[in-house]
Short mmCIF file of N, CA and C in Angstrom, two decimals:
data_model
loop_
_atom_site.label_atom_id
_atom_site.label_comp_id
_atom_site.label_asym_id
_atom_site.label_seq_id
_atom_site.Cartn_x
_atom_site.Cartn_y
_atom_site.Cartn_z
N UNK A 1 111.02 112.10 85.80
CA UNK A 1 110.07 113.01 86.42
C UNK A 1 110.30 114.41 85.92
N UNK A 2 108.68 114.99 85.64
CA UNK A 2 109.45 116.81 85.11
C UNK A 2 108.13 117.63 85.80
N UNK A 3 109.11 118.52 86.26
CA UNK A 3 107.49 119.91 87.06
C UNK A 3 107.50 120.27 85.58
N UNK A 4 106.17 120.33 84.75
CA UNK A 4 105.79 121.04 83.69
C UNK A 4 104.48 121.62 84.47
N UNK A 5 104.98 122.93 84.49
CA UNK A 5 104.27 124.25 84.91
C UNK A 5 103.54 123.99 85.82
N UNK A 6 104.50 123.39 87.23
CA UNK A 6 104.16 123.26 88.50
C UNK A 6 103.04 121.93 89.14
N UNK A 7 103.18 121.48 88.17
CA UNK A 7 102.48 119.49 87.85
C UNK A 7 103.71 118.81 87.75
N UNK A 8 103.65 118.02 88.92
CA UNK A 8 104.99 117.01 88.88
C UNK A 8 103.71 115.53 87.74
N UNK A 9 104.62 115.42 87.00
CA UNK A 9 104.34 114.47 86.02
C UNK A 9 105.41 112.92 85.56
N UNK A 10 105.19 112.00 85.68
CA UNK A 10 106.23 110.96 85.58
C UNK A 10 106.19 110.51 83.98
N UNK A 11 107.01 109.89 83.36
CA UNK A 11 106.92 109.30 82.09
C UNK A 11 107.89 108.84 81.95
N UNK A 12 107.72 107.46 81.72
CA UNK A 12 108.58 106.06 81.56
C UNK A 12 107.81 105.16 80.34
N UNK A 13 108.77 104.51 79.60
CA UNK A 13 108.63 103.76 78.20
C UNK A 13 107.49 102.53 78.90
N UNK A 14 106.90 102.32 78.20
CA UNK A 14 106.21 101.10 78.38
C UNK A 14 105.89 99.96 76.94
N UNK A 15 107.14 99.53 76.76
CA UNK A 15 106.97 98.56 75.35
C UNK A 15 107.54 99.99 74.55
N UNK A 16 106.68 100.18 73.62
CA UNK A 16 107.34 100.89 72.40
C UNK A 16 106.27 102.03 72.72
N UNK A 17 105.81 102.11 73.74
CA UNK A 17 105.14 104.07 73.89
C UNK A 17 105.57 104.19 74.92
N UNK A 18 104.93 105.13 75.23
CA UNK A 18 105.46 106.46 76.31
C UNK A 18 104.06 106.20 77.32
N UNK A 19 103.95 105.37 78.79
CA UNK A 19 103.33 105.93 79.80
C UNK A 19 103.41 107.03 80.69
N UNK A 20 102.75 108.08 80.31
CA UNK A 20 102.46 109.37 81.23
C UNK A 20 101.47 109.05 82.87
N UNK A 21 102.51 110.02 83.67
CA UNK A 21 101.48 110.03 84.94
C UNK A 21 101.45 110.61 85.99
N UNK A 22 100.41 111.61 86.70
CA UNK A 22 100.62 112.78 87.26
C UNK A 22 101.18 112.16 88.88
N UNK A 23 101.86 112.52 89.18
CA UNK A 23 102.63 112.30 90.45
C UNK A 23 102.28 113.14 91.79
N UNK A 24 101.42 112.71 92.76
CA UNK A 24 100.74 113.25 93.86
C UNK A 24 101.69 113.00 95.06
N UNK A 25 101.39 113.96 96.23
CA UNK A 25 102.69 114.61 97.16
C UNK A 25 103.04 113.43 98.12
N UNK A 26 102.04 112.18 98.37
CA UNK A 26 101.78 111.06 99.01
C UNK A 26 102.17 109.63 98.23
N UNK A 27 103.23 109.57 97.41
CA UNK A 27 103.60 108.73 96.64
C UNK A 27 102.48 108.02 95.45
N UNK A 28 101.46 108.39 95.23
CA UNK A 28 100.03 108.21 94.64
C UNK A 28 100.45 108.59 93.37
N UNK A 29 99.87 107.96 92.02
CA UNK A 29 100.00 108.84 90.79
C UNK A 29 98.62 107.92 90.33
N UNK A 30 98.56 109.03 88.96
CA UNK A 30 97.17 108.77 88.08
C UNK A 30 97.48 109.14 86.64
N UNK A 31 96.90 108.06 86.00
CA UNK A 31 97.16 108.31 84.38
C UNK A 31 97.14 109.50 84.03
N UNK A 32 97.75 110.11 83.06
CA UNK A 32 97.76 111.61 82.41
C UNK A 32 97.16 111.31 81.55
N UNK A 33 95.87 111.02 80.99
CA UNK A 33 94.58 110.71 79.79
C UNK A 33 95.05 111.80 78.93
N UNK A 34 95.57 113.19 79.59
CA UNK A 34 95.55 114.41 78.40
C UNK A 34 96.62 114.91 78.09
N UNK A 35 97.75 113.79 78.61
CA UNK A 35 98.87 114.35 77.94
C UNK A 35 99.37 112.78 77.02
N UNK A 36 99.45 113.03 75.57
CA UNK A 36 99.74 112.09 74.05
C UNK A 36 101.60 112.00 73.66
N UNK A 37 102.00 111.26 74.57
CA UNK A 37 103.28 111.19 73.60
C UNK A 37 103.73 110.44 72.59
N UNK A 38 104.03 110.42 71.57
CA UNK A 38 103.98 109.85 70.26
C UNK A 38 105.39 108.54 70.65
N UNK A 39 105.02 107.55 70.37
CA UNK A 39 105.92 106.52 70.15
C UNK A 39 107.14 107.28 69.93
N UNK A 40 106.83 107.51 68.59
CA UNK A 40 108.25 108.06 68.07
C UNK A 40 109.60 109.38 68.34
N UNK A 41 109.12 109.81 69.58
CA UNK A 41 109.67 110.57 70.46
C UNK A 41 110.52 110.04 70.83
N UNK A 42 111.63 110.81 71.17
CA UNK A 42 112.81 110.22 71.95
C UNK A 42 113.13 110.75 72.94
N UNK A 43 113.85 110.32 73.71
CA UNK A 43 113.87 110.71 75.60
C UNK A 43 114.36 112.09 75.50
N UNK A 44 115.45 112.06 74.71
CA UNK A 44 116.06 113.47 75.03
C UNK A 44 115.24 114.68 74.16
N UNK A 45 114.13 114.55 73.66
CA UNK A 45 112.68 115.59 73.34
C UNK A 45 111.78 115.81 74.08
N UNK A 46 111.81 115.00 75.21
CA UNK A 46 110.67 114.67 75.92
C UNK A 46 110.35 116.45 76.53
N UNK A 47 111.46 116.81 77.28
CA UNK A 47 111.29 118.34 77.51
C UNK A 47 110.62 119.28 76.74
N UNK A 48 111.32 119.45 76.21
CA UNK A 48 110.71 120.20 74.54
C UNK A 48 109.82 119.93 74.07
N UNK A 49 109.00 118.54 74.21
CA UNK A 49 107.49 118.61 73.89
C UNK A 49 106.66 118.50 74.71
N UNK A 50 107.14 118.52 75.84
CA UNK A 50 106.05 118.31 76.62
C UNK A 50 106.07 120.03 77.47
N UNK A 51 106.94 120.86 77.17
CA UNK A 51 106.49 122.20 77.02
C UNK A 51 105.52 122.95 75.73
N UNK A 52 105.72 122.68 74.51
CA UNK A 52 104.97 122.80 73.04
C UNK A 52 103.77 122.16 73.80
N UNK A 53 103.34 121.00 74.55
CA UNK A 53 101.71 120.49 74.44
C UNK A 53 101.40 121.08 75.45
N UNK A 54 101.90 122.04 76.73
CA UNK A 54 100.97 122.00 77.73
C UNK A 54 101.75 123.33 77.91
N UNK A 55 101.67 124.08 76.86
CA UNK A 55 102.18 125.42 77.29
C UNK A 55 101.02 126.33 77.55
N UNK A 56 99.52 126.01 77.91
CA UNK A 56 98.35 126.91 78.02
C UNK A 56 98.75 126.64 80.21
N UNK A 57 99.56 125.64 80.66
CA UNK A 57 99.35 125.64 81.70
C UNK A 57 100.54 126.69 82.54
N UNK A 58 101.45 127.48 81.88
CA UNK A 58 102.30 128.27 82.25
C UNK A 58 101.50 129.45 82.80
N UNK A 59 102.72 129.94 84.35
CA UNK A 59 101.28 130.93 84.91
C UNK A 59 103.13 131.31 85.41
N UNK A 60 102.64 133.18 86.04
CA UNK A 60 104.04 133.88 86.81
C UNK A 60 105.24 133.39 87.20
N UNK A 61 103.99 132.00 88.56
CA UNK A 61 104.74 131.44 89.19
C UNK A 61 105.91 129.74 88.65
N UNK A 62 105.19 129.53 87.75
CA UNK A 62 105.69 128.52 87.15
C UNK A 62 105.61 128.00 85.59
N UNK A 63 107.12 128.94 85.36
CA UNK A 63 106.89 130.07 83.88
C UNK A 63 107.61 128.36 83.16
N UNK A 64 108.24 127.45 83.56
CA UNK A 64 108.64 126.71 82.38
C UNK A 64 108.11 125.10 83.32
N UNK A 65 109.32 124.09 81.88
CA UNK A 65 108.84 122.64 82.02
C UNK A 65 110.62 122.14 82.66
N UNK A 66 110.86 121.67 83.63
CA UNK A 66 111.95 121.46 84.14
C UNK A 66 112.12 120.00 84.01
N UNK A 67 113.39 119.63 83.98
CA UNK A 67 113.57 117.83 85.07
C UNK A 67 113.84 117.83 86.25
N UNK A 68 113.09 116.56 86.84
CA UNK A 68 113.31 116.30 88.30
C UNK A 68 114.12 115.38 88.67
N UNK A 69 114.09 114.68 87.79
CA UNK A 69 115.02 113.15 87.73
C UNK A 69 114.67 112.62 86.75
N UNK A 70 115.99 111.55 86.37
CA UNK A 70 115.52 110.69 84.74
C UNK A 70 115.83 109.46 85.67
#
Protein backbone atom coordinates (compact mmCIF):
# COMPACT_ATOMS: atom_id res chain seq x y z
CA UNK A 1 0.00 0.00 0.00
CA UNK A 2 1.45 3.72 -0.78
CA UNK A 3 -0.39 7.39 -0.08
CA UNK A 4 0.93 8.78 -3.53
CA UNK A 5 -0.09 12.36 -3.08
CA UNK A 6 -2.79 11.67 -0.60
CA UNK A 7 -4.56 8.56 -2.76
CA UNK A 8 -4.12 5.50 -0.77
CA UNK A 9 -3.38 3.11 -3.74
CA UNK A 10 -2.70 -0.83 -3.41
CA UNK A 11 -0.37 -2.82 -5.85
CA UNK A 12 0.29 -6.44 -5.70
CA UNK A 13 1.91 -8.84 -8.56
CA UNK A 14 -0.62 -10.63 -10.39
CA UNK A 15 1.22 -13.46 -12.58
CA UNK A 16 4.05 -11.54 -14.19
CA UNK A 17 2.36 -7.74 -13.98
CA UNK A 18 1.64 -5.43 -11.58
CA UNK A 19 -2.29 -5.07 -10.41
CA UNK A 20 -2.92 -1.45 -9.34
CA UNK A 21 -5.88 -0.31 -7.08
CA UNK A 22 -7.27 2.72 -5.45
CA UNK A 23 -8.08 1.84 -1.85
CA UNK A 24 -11.40 3.52 -0.34
CA UNK A 25 -11.82 4.41 3.60
CA UNK A 26 -14.64 1.43 3.85
CA UNK A 27 -12.42 -1.48 2.87
CA UNK A 28 -13.76 -1.01 -1.00
CA UNK A 29 -11.09 -0.63 -3.82
CA UNK A 30 -11.32 0.00 -7.68
CA UNK A 31 -9.02 -0.65 -10.53
CA UNK A 32 -6.42 2.18 -11.12
CA UNK A 33 -7.18 2.14 -15.26
CA UNK A 34 -4.59 5.27 -15.10
CA UNK A 35 -1.97 4.17 -13.33
CA UNK A 36 0.60 1.53 -16.05
CA UNK A 37 3.15 -0.43 -14.27
CA UNK A 38 5.48 -2.12 -16.54
CA UNK A 39 6.02 -5.89 -15.90
CA UNK A 40 9.45 -5.25 -15.74
CA UNK A 41 9.55 -3.16 -12.63
CA UNK A 42 10.70 -4.35 -9.56
CA UNK A 43 9.18 -3.99 -6.06
CA UNK A 44 11.83 -2.07 -4.65
CA UNK A 45 11.13 0.88 -7.75
CA UNK A 46 7.77 0.77 -7.24
CA UNK A 47 8.14 4.16 -5.07
CA UNK A 48 10.18 5.93 -7.38
CA UNK A 49 7.91 5.35 -10.18
CA UNK A 50 5.02 5.67 -9.10
CA UNK A 51 6.11 9.26 -7.91
CA UNK A 52 7.82 10.06 -11.77
CA UNK A 53 3.98 8.93 -13.18
CA UNK A 54 1.70 10.79 -10.94
CA UNK A 55 3.75 13.65 -9.96
CA UNK A 56 0.98 16.28 -11.62
CA UNK A 57 -1.07 14.99 -8.41
CA UNK A 58 1.35 16.62 -5.70
CA UNK A 59 -0.41 19.63 -3.94
CA UNK A 60 1.08 21.70 -0.28
CA UNK A 61 -0.64 19.31 1.58
CA UNK A 62 0.59 16.12 0.19
CA UNK A 63 3.99 17.04 -1.25
CA UNK A 64 5.32 13.22 -1.79
CA UNK A 65 4.61 9.26 -2.57
CA UNK A 66 5.08 7.32 0.83
CA UNK A 67 4.65 3.43 1.98
CA UNK A 68 1.93 2.25 4.01
CA UNK A 69 2.67 -1.29 4.18
CA UNK A 70 4.33 -3.97 1.86
Amino acid sequence: RFDVYGRAVGVERDGDDWRVVYLGTEGKHRPADDIFLPPTLEEEDLLSYLADLCHEWASPDHPEVRLLSS
